[in-house]
Short mmCIF file of C-alpha atoms in Angstrom, two decimals:
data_model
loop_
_atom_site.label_atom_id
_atom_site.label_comp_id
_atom_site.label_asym_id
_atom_site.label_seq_id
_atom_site.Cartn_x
_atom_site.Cartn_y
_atom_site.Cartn_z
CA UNK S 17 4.09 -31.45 -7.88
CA UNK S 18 1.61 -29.57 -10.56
CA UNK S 19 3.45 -26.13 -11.89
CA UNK S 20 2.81 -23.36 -9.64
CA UNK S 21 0.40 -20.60 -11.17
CA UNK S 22 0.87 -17.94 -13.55
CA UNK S 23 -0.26 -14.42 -12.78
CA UNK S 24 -2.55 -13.41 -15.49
CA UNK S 25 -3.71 -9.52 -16.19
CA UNK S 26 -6.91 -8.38 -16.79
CA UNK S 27 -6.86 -5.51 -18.96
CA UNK S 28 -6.00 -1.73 -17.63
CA UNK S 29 -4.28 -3.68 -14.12
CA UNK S 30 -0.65 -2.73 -15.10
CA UNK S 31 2.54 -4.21 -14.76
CA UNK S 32 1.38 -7.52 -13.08
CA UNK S 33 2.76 -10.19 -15.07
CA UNK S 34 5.94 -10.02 -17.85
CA UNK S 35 3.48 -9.03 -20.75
CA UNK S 36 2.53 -5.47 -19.13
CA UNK S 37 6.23 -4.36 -17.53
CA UNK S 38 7.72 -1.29 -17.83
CA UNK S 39 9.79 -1.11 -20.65
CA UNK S 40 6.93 -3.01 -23.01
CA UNK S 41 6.46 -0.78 -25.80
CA UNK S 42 2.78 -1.82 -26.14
CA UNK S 43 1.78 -1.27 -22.36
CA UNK S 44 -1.47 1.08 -22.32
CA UNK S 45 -0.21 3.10 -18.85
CA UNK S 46 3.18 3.75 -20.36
CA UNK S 47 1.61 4.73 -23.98
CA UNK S 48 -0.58 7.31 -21.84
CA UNK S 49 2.09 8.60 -20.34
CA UNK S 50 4.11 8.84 -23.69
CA UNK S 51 1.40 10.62 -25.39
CA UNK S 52 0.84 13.00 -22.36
CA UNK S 53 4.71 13.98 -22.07
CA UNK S 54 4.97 14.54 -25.83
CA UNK S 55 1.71 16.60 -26.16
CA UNK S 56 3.02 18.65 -23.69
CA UNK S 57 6.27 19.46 -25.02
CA UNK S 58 4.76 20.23 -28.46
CA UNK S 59 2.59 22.39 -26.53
CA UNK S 60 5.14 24.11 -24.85
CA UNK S 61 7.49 24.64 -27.96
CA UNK S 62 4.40 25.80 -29.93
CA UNK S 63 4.20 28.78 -27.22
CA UNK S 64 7.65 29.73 -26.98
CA UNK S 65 7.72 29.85 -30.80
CA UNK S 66 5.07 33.09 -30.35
CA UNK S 67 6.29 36.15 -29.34
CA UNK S 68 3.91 36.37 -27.12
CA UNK S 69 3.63 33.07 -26.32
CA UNK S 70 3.24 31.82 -22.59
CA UNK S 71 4.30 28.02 -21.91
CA UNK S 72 2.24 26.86 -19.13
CA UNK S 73 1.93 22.92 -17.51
CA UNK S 74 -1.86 21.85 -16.12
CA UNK S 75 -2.08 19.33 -13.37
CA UNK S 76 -4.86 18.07 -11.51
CA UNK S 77 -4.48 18.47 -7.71
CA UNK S 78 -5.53 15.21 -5.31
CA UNK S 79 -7.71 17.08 -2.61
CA UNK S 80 -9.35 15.10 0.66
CA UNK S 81 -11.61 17.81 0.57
CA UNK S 82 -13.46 16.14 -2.27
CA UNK S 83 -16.46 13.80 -1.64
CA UNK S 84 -15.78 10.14 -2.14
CA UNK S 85 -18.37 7.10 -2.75
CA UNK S 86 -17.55 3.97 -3.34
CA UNK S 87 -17.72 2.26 -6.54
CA UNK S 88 -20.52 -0.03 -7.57
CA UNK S 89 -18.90 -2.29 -9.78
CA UNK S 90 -15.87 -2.54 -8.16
CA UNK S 91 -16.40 -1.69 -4.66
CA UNK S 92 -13.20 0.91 -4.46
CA UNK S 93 -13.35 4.26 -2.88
CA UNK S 94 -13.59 6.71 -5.96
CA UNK S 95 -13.69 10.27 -6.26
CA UNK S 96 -16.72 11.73 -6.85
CA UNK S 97 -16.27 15.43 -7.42
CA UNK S 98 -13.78 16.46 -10.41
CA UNK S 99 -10.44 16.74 -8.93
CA UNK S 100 -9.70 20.77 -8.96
CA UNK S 101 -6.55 21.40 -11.29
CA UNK S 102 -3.68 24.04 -11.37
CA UNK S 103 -1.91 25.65 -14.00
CA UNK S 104 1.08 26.85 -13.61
CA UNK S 105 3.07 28.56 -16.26
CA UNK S 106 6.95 30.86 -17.50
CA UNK S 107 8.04 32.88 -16.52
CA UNK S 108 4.90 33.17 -14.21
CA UNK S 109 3.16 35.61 -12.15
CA UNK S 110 5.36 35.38 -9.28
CA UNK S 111 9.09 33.49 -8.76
CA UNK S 112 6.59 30.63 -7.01
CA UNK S 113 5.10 29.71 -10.08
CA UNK S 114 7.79 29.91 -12.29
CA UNK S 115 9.76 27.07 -10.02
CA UNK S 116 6.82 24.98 -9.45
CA UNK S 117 6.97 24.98 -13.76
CA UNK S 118 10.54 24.45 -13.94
CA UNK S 119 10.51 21.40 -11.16
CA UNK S 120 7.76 19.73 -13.01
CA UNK S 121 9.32 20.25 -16.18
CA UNK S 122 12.61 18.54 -14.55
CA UNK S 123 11.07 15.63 -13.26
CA UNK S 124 8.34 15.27 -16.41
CA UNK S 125 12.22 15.18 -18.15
CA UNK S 126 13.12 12.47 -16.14
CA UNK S 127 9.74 10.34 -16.01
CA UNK S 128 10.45 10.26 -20.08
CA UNK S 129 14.20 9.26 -19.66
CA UNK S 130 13.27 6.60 -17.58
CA UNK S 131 10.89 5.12 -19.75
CA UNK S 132 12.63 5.45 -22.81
CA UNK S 133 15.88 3.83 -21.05
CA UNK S 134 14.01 1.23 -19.83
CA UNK S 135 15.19 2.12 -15.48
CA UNK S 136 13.34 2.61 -12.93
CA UNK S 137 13.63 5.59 -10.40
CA UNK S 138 12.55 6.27 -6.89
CA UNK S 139 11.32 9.13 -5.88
CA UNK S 140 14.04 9.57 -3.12
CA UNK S 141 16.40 8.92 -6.95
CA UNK S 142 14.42 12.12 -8.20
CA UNK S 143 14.98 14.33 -5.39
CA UNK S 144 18.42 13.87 -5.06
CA UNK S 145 19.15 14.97 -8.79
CA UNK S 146 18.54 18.73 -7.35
CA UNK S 147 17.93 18.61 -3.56
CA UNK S 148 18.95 21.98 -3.28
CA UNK S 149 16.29 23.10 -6.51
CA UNK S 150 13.87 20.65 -5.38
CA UNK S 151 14.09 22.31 -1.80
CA UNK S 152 12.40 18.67 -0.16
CA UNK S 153 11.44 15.16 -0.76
CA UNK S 154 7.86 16.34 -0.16
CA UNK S 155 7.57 18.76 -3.14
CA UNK S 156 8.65 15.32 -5.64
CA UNK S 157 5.99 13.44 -4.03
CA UNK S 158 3.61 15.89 -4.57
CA UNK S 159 4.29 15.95 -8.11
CA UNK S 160 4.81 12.80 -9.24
CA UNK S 161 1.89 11.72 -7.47
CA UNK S 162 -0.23 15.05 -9.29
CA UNK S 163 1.21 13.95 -12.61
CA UNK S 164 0.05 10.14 -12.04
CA UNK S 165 -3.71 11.52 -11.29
CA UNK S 166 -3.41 13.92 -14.28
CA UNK S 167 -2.57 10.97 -16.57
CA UNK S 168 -4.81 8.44 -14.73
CA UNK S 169 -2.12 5.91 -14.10
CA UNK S 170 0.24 4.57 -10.99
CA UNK S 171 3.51 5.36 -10.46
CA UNK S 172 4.72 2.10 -12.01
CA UNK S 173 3.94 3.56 -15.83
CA UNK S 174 6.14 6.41 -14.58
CA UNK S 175 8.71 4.16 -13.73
CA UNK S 176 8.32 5.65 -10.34
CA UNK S 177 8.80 3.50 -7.37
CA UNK S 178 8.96 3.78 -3.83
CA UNK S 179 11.13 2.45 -1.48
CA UNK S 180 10.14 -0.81 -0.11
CA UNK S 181 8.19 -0.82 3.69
CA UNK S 182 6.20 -3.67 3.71
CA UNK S 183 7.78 -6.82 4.81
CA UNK S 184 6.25 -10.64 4.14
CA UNK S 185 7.24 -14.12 5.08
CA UNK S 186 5.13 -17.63 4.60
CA UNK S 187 5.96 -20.77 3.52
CA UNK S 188 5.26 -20.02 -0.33
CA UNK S 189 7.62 -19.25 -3.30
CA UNK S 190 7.82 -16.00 -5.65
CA UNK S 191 9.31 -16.24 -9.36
CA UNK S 192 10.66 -12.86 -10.56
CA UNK S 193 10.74 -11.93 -14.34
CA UNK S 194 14.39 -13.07 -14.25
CA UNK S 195 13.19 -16.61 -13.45
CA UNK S 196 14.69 -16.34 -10.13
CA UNK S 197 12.60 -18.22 -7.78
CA UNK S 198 12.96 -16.59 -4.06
CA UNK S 199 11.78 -18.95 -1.10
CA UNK S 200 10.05 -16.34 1.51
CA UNK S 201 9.78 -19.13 3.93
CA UNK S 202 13.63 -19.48 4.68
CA UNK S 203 14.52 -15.54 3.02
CA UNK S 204 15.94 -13.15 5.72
CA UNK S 205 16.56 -9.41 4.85
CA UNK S 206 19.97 -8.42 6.45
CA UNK S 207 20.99 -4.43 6.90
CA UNK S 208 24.09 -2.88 8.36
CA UNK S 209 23.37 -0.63 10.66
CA UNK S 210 25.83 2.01 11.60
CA UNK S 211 26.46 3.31 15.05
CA UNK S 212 27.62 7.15 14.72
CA UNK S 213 29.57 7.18 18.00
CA UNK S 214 31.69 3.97 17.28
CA UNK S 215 32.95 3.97 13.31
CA UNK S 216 34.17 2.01 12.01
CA UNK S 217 31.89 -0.74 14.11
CA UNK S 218 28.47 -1.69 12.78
CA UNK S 219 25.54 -4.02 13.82
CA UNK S 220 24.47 -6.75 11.29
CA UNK S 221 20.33 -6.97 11.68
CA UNK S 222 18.98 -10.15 10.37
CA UNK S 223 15.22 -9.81 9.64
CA UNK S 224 13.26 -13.00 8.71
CA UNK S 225 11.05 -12.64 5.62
CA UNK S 226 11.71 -10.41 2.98
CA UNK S 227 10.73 -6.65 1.55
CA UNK S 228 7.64 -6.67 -0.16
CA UNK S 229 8.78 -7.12 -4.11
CA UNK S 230 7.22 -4.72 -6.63
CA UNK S 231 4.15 -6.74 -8.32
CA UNK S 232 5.55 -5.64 -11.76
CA UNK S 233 8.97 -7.88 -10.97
CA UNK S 234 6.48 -10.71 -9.95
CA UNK S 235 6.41 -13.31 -12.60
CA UNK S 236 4.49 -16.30 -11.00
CA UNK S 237 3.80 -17.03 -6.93
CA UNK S 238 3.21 -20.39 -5.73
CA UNK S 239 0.77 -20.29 -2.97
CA UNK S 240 -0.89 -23.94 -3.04
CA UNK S 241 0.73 -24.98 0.70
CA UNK S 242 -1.52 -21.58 2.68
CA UNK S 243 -3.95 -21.99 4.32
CA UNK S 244 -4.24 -18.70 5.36
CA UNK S 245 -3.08 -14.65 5.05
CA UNK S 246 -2.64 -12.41 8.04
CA UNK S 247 -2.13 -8.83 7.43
CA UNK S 248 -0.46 -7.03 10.73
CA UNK S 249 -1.31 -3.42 11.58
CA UNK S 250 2.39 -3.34 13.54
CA UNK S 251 5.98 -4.28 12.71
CA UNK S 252 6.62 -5.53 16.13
CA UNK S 253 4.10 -7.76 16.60
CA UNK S 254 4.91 -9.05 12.84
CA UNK S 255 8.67 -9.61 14.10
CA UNK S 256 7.14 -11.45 16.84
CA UNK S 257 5.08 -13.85 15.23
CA UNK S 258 8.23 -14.04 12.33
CA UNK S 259 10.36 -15.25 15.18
CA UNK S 260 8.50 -17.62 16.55
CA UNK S 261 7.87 -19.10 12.82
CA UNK S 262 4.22 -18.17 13.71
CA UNK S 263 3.69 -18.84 9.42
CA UNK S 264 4.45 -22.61 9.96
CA UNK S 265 3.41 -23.77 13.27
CA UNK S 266 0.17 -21.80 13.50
CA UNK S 267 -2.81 -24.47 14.68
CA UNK S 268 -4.80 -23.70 11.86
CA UNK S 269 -1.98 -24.79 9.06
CA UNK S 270 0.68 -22.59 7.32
CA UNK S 271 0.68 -19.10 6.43
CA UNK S 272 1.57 -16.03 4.95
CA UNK S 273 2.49 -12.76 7.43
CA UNK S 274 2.97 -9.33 6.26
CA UNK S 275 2.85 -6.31 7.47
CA UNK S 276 3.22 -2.35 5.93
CA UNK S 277 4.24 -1.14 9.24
CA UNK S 278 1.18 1.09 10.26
CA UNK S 279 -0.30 2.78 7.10
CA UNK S 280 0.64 0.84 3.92
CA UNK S 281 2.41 2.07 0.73
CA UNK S 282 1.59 1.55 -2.58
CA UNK S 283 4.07 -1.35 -2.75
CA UNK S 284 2.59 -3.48 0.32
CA UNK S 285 -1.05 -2.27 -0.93
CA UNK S 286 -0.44 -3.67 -4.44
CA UNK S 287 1.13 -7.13 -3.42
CA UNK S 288 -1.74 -8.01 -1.12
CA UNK S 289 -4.01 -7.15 -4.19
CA UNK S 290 -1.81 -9.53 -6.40
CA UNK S 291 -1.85 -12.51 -3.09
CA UNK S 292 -5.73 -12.17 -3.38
CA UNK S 293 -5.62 -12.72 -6.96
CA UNK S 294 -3.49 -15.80 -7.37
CA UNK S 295 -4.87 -18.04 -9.71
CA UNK S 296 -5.27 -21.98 -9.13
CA UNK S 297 -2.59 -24.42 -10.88
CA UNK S 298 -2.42 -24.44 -14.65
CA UNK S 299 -2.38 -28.38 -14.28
CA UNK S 300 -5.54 -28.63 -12.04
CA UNK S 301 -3.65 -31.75 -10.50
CA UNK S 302 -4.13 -30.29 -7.13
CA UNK S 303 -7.27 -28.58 -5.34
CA UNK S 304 -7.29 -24.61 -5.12
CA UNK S 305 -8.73 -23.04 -2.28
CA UNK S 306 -8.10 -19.09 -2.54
CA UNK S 307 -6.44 -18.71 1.15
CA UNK S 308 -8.48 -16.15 3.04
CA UNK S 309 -7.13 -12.84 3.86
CA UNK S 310 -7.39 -11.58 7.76
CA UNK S 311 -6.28 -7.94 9.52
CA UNK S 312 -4.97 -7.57 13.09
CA UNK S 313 -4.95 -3.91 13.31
CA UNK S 314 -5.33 -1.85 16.81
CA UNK S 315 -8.95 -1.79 18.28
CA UNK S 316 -8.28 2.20 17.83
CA UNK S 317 -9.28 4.80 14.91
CA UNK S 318 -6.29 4.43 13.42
CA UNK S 319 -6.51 0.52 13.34
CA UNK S 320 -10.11 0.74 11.68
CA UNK S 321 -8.71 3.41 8.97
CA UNK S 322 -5.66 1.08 8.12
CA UNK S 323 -8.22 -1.63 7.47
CA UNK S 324 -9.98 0.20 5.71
CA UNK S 325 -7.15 1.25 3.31
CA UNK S 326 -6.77 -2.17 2.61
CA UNK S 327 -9.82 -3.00 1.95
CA UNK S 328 -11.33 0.35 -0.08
CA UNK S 329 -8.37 2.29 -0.91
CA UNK S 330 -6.95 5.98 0.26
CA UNK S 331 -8.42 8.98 -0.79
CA UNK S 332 -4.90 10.37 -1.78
CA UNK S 333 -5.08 7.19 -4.13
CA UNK S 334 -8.75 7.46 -5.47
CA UNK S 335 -7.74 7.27 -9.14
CA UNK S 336 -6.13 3.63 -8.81
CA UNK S 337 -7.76 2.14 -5.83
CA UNK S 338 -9.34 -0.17 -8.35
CA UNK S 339 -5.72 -1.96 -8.51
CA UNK S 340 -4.98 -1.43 -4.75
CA UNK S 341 -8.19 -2.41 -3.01
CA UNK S 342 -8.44 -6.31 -1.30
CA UNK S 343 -12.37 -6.59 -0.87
CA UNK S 344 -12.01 -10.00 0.21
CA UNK S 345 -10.45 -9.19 3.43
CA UNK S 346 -11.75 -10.06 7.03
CA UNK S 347 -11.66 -8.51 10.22
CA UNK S 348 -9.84 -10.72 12.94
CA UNK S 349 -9.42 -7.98 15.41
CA UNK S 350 -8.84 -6.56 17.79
CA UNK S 351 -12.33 -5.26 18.96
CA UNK S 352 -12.10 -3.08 21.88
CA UNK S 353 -15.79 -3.60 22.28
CA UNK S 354 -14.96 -7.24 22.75
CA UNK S 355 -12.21 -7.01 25.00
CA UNK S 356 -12.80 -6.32 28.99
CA UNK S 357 -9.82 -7.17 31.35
CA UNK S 358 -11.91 -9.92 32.80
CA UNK S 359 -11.88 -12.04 29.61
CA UNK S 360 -8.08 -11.48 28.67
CA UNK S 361 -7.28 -12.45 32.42
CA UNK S 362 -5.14 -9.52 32.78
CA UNK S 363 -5.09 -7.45 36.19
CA UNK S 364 -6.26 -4.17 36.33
CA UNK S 365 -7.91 -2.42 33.59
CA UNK S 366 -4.51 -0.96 32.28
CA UNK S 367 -5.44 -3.06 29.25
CA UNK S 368 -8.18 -0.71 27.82
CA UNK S 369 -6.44 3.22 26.62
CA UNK S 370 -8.63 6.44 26.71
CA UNK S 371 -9.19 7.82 23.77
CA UNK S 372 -7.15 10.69 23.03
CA UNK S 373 -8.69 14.04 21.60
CA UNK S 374 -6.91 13.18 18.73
CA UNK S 375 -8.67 9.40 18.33
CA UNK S 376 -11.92 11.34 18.74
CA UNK S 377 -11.40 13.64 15.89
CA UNK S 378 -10.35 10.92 13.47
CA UNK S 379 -13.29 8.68 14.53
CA UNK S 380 -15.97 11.53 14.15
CA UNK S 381 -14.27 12.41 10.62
CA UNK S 382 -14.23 8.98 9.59
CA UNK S 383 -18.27 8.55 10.68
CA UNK S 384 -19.05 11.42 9.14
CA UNK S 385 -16.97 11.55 5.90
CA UNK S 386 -16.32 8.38 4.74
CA UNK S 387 -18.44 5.89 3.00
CA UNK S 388 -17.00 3.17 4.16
CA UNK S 389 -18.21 3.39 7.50
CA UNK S 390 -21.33 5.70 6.77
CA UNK S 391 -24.89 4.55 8.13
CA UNK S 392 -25.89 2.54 4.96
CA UNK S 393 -22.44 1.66 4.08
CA UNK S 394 -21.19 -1.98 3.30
CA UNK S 395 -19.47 -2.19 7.09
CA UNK S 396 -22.00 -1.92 9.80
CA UNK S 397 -19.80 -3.65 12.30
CA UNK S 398 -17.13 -1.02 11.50
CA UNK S 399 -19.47 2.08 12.43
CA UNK S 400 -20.90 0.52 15.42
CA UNK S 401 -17.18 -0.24 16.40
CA UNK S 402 -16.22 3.32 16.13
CA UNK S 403 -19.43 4.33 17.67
CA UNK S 404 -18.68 2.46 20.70
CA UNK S 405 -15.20 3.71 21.26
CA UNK S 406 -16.47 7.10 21.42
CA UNK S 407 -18.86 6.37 23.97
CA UNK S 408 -16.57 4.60 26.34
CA UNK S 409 -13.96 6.59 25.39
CA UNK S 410 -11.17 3.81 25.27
CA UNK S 411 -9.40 1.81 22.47
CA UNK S 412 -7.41 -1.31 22.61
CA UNK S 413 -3.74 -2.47 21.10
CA UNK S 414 -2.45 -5.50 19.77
CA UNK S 415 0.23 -6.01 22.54
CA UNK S 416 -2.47 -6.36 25.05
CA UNK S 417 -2.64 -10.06 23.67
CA UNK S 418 0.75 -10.50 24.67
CA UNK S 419 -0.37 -11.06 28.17
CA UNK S 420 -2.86 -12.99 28.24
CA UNK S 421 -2.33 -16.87 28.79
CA UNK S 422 -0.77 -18.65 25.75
CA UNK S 423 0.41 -15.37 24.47
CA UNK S 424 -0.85 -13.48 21.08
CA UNK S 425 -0.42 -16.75 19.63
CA UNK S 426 -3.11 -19.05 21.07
CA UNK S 427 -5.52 -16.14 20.45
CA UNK S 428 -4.77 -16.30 16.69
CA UNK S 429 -4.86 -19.90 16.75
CA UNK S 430 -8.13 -20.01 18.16
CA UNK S 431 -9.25 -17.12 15.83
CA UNK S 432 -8.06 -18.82 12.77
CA UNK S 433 -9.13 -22.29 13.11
CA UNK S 434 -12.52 -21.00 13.69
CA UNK S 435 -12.59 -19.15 10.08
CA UNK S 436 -10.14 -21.01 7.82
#
């Protein structure tokens, strides 16, 4: 059995293998963030030291209303337009500014606590040190996310992580930093869930699979038994397939299933990025195929802009879709365009959803402001896709496949074995 592989990191990817953690004092994104905290405090003693002396903080604000392009060497949606920045200062021009100073101060104070202490924090961790100052979970976000632009890193140099979504299961092995070696095939994430009517009862939930880990606890994954990668749009049809130990008894060979139930975090976004980057065995005593990554997403707007997410990277995360985006990924469906009633053998043409005004919208502002699916843009298919769903006005989902004969899971079979 040849030693499963060890993640190596290209320079400025952070905190994807023990050498670039938080809590290394030589890691570049945490150094940045070092030099930006304490430049700021000197800055803001040196003003209060003047009489008339007026401490101010400068962020850089994420806008969508900036024009994006995607980037030639690496293929990720960038910003192209500088990203407009605030200042905001004490004791400020109005009481708004002056709390807006003193909550970035707070959880600047924090961000540097948390690195020197060597802890990480979520941001649900940060809010609830002042909920009542804070005023909501939003304003946090916000901030921490404006401070991560402002420096140019992710959250992970701020020690800033959010709560897991994502959830994966496959018949391959993850090592953590600790050298604790997690099996995702047989790994089941179990919750209490508690019933407010009937306390003291609960429900025990037993989920197969397991939360998506955060790549900077990943030591070393062992992927040499997949054949395959199958990114789900939806968390039901992923519990389906999970139940039915779709990962291991798929036609074309075993698999890896994960989903980041609907739009992906950060968390789900980076894993997938660190799956398609697995390198072959140090030992070379086995063949290395990278396994090919596929998306089942909703034949809808929606399902084309989660895809695309994966693929290119958010505009909200522009300044580290370089680390987030999977370019490698492939369409599997569904197509609205390719399914009719007729061919699925279901009855009626219930199958097939009008577009709401809604689905229109997004699909006009996705033709018409994003790159990704522009007229000379790197996913023809995609635009004509979109292009078609506004014409016949109707979009398709996933649990249509559920009727059909065989079930959702002779479609994929027949899907897969064609590509892998």
């Amino acid at each position: 059995m040849s030693e499963a592989p060890t993640l190596s990191t290209p320079p400025n990817v952070p905190c994807q293998s023990t050498n670039t953690c938080p809590g290394n004092e030589n890691g570049i994104p945490e150094d940045k963030v070092r030099n930006f905290v304490s430049q700021l405090l000197d800055s803001l003693i040196d003003e209060l030291m003047r009489v008339d002396g007026c401490p101010s903080i400068t962020l850089k604000r994420r806008s969508n209303h900036s024009h994006f392009s995607l980037n030639p060497e690496t293929g990720a949606l960038q910003r192209d337009t500088t990203e407009p920045s605030c200042t905001y200062s004490w004791p400020g021009k109005t009481a708004q500014e002056a709390w807006r100073f003193a909550v970035l101060l707070r959880i600047l104070g924090h961000i540097s606590e948390a690195i020197r202490g060597d802890f990480i924090s979520s941001k649900r961790d940060i809010y609830y040190l002042d909920p009542v100052y804070f005023g909501s979970q939003s304003v946090v976000d916000r901030c921490i996310d404006d401070i991560a632009c402002t420096i140019g890193v992710d959250r992970t140099a701020l020690h800033v992580a959010a709560a897991a979504k994502g959830v994966v299961v496959g018949t391959f092995n993850v090592t953590l930093n600790d050298d604790f070696m997690i099996d995702v095939a047989v790994h089941a994430e179990v919750s209490l869930l508690l019933l407010p009517d009937s306390f003291p009862f609960v429900i025990l939930t037993c989920i197969q699979g397991m939360l998506v880990p955060r790549v900077e606890t990943v030591k070393k994954i062992d992927t040499s038994t997949i054949r395959w990668i199958l990114v789900i749009e939806k968390e039901a049809t992923f519990h389906r397939l999970a139940t039915v130990n779709y990962h291991t008894t798929s036609a074309a060979g075993s698999g890896i299933l994960i989903t980041g139930k609907g739009y992906p975090d950060i968390s789900t976004r980076a894993f997938l990025h660190l799956l398609s980057r697995v390198p072959p065995s140090a030992s070379g005593a086995l063949p290395f195929r990278q396994p090919p990554i596929f998306m089942l997403v909703d034949g809808d707007p929606d399902g084309m802009a989660i895809m695309s997410t994966y693929k290119y990277g958010s505009r909200a995360q522009a300044h580290d879709n370089t680390n987030l985006a999977v370019h490698n990924v492939q369409w599997l469906g569904l197509q609205a365009s390719e399914l009719v009633p007729s061919s699925l053998e279901i009855q009626g043409d219930d199958a097939l959803i009008p577009l709401t005004s809604r689905d229109r919208k997004k699909a006009q502002d996705m033709l018409g402001r994003s790159p990704v699916f522009a007229e000379d843009g790197p996913e023809p298919a995609w635009r004509w896709e979109l292009q078609h769903m506004l014409m016949t006005n109707v979009k398709a989902e996933i649990e249509m496949l559920y009727e059909r004969e065989g079930g959702i899971e002779t479609w994929l079979d027949h899907k897969l074995q064609t590509l892998v």
